[in-house]
PDB file of C-alpha atoms in Angstrom:
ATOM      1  CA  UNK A 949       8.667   2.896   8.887  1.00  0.00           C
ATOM      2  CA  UNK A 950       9.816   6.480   9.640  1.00  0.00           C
ATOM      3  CA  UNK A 951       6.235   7.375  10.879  1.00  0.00           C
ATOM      4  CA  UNK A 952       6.532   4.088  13.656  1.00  0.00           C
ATOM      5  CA  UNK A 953       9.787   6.004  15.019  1.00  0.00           C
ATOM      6  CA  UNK A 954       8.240   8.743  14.941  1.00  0.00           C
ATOM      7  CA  UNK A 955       5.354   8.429  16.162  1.00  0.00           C
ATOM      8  CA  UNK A 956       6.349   5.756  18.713  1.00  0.00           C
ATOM      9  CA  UNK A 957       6.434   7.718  21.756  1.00  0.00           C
ATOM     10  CA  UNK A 958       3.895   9.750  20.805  1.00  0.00           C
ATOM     11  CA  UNK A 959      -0.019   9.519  22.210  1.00  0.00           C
ATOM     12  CA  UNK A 960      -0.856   9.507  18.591  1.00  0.00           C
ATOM     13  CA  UNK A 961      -2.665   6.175  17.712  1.00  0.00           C
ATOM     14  CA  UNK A 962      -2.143   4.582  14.064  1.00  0.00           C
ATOM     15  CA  UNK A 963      -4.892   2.453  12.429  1.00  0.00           C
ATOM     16  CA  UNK A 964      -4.012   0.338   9.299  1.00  0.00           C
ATOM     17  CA  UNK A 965      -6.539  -0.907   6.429  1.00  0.00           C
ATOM     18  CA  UNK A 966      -6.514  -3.640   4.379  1.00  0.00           C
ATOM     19  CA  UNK A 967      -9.204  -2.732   1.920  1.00  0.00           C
ATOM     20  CA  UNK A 968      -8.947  -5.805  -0.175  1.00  0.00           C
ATOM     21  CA  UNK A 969      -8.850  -9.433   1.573  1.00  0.00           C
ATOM     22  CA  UNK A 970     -10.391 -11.460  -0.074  1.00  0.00           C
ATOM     23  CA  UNK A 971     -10.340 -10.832  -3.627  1.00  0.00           C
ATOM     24  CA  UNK A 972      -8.534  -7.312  -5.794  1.00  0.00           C
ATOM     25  CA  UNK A 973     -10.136  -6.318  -9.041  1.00  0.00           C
ATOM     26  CA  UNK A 974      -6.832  -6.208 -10.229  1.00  0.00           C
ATOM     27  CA  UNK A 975      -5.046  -9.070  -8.473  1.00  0.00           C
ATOM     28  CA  UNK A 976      -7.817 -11.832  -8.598  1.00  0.00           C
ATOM     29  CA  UNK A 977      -8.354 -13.581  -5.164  1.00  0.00           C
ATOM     30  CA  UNK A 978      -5.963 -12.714  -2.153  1.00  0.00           C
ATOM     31  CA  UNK A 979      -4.578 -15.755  -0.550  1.00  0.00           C
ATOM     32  CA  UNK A 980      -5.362 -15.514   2.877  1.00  0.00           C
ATOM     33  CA  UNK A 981      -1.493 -15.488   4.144  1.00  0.00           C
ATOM     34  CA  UNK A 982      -0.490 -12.383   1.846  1.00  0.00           C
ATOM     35  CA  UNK A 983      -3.191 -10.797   4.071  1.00  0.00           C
ATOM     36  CA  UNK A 984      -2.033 -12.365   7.471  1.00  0.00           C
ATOM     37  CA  UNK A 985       1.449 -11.097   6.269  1.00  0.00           C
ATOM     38  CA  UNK A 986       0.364  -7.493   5.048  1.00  0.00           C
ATOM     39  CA  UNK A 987      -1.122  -7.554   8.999  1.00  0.00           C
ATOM     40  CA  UNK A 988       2.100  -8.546  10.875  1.00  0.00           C
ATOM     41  CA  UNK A 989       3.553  -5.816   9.190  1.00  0.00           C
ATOM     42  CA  UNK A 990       1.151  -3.279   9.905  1.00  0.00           C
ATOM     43  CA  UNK A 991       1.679  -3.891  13.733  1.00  0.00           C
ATOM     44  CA  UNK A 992       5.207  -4.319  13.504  1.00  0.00           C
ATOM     45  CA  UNK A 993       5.055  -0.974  12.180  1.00  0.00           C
ATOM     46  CA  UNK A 994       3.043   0.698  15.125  1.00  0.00           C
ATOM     47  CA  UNK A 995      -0.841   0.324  14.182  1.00  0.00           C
ATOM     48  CA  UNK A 996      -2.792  -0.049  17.133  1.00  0.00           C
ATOM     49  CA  UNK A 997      -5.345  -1.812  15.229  1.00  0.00           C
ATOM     50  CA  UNK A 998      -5.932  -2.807  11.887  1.00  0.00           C
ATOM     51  CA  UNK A 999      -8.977  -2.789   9.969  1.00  0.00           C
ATOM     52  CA  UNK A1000      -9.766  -5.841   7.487  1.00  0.00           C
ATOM     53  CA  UNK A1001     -12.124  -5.112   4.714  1.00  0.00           C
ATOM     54  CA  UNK A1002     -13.934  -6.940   1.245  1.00  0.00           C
ATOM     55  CA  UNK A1003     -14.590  -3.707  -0.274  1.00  0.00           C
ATOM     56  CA  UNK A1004     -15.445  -5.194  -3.938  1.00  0.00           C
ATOM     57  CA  UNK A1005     -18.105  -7.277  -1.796  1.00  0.00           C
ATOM     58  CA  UNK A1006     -16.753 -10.844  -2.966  1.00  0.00           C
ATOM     59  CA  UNK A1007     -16.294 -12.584   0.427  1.00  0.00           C
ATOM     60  CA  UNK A1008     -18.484 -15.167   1.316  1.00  0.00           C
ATOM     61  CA  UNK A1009     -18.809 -16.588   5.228  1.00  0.00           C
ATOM     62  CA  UNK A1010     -16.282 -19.840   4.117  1.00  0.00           C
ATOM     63  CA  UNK A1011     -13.510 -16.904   2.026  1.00  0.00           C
ATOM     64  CA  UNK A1012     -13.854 -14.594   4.940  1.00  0.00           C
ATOM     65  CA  UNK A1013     -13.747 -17.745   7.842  1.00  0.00           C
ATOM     66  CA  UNK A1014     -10.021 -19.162   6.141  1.00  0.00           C
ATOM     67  CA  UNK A1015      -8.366 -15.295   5.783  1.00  0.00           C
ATOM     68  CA  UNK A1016      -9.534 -14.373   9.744  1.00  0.00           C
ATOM     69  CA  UNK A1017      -8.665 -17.719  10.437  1.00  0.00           C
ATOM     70  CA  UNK A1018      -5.123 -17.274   8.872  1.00  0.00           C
ATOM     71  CA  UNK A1019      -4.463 -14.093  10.442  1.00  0.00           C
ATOM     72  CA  UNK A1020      -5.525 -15.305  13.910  1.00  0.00           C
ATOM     73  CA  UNK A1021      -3.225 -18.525  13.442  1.00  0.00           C
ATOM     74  CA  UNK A1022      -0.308 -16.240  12.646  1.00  0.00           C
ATOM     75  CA  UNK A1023      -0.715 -13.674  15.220  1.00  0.00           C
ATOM     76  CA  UNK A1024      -1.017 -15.847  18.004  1.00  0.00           C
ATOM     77  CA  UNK A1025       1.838 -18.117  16.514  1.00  0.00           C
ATOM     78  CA  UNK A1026       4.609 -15.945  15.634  1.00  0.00           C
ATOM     79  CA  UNK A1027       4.415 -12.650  17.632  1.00  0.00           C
ATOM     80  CA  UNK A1028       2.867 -12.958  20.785  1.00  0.00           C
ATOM     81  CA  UNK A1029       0.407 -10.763  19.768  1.00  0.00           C
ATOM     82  CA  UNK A1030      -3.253 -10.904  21.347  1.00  0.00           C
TER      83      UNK A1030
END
């Protein structure tokens, strides 16, 4: 959070990752809100963007379709965001 007032009046753009969202080698599968939440937060905190990845290559079109879909729902929903 320090970095977002820091950085918030600064030219300096911030870009988040998500590496896991869809499924954690350690965690199992990611339920598609944990990553819409991890996402609010990211912008909330100053990201300009934020990039979603599946890097243990699990996702399939349907897993990937209900997290984006998730994300979009909440973004648009709760924060006027996009």
């Amino acid at each position: 959070q320090q970095s977002r007032e820091n950085g918030i009046d600064s030219p300096i753009q911030v870009r988040g990752y998500v590496s896991t969202v869809i499924a954690c080698p350690y965690q199992g599968v990611i339920q598609p809100k944990k990553v819409a939440e991890v996402v609010e937060k990211m912008l909330e905190l100053g990201c300009h963007e934020v990039s979603l990845g599946d890097t243990i290559g699990v996702g399939t079109p349907e897993s990937t379709k209900r997290m984006l879909d998730e994300v979009l729902v909440r973004l648009f929903s709760t924060n006027g965001y996009y």
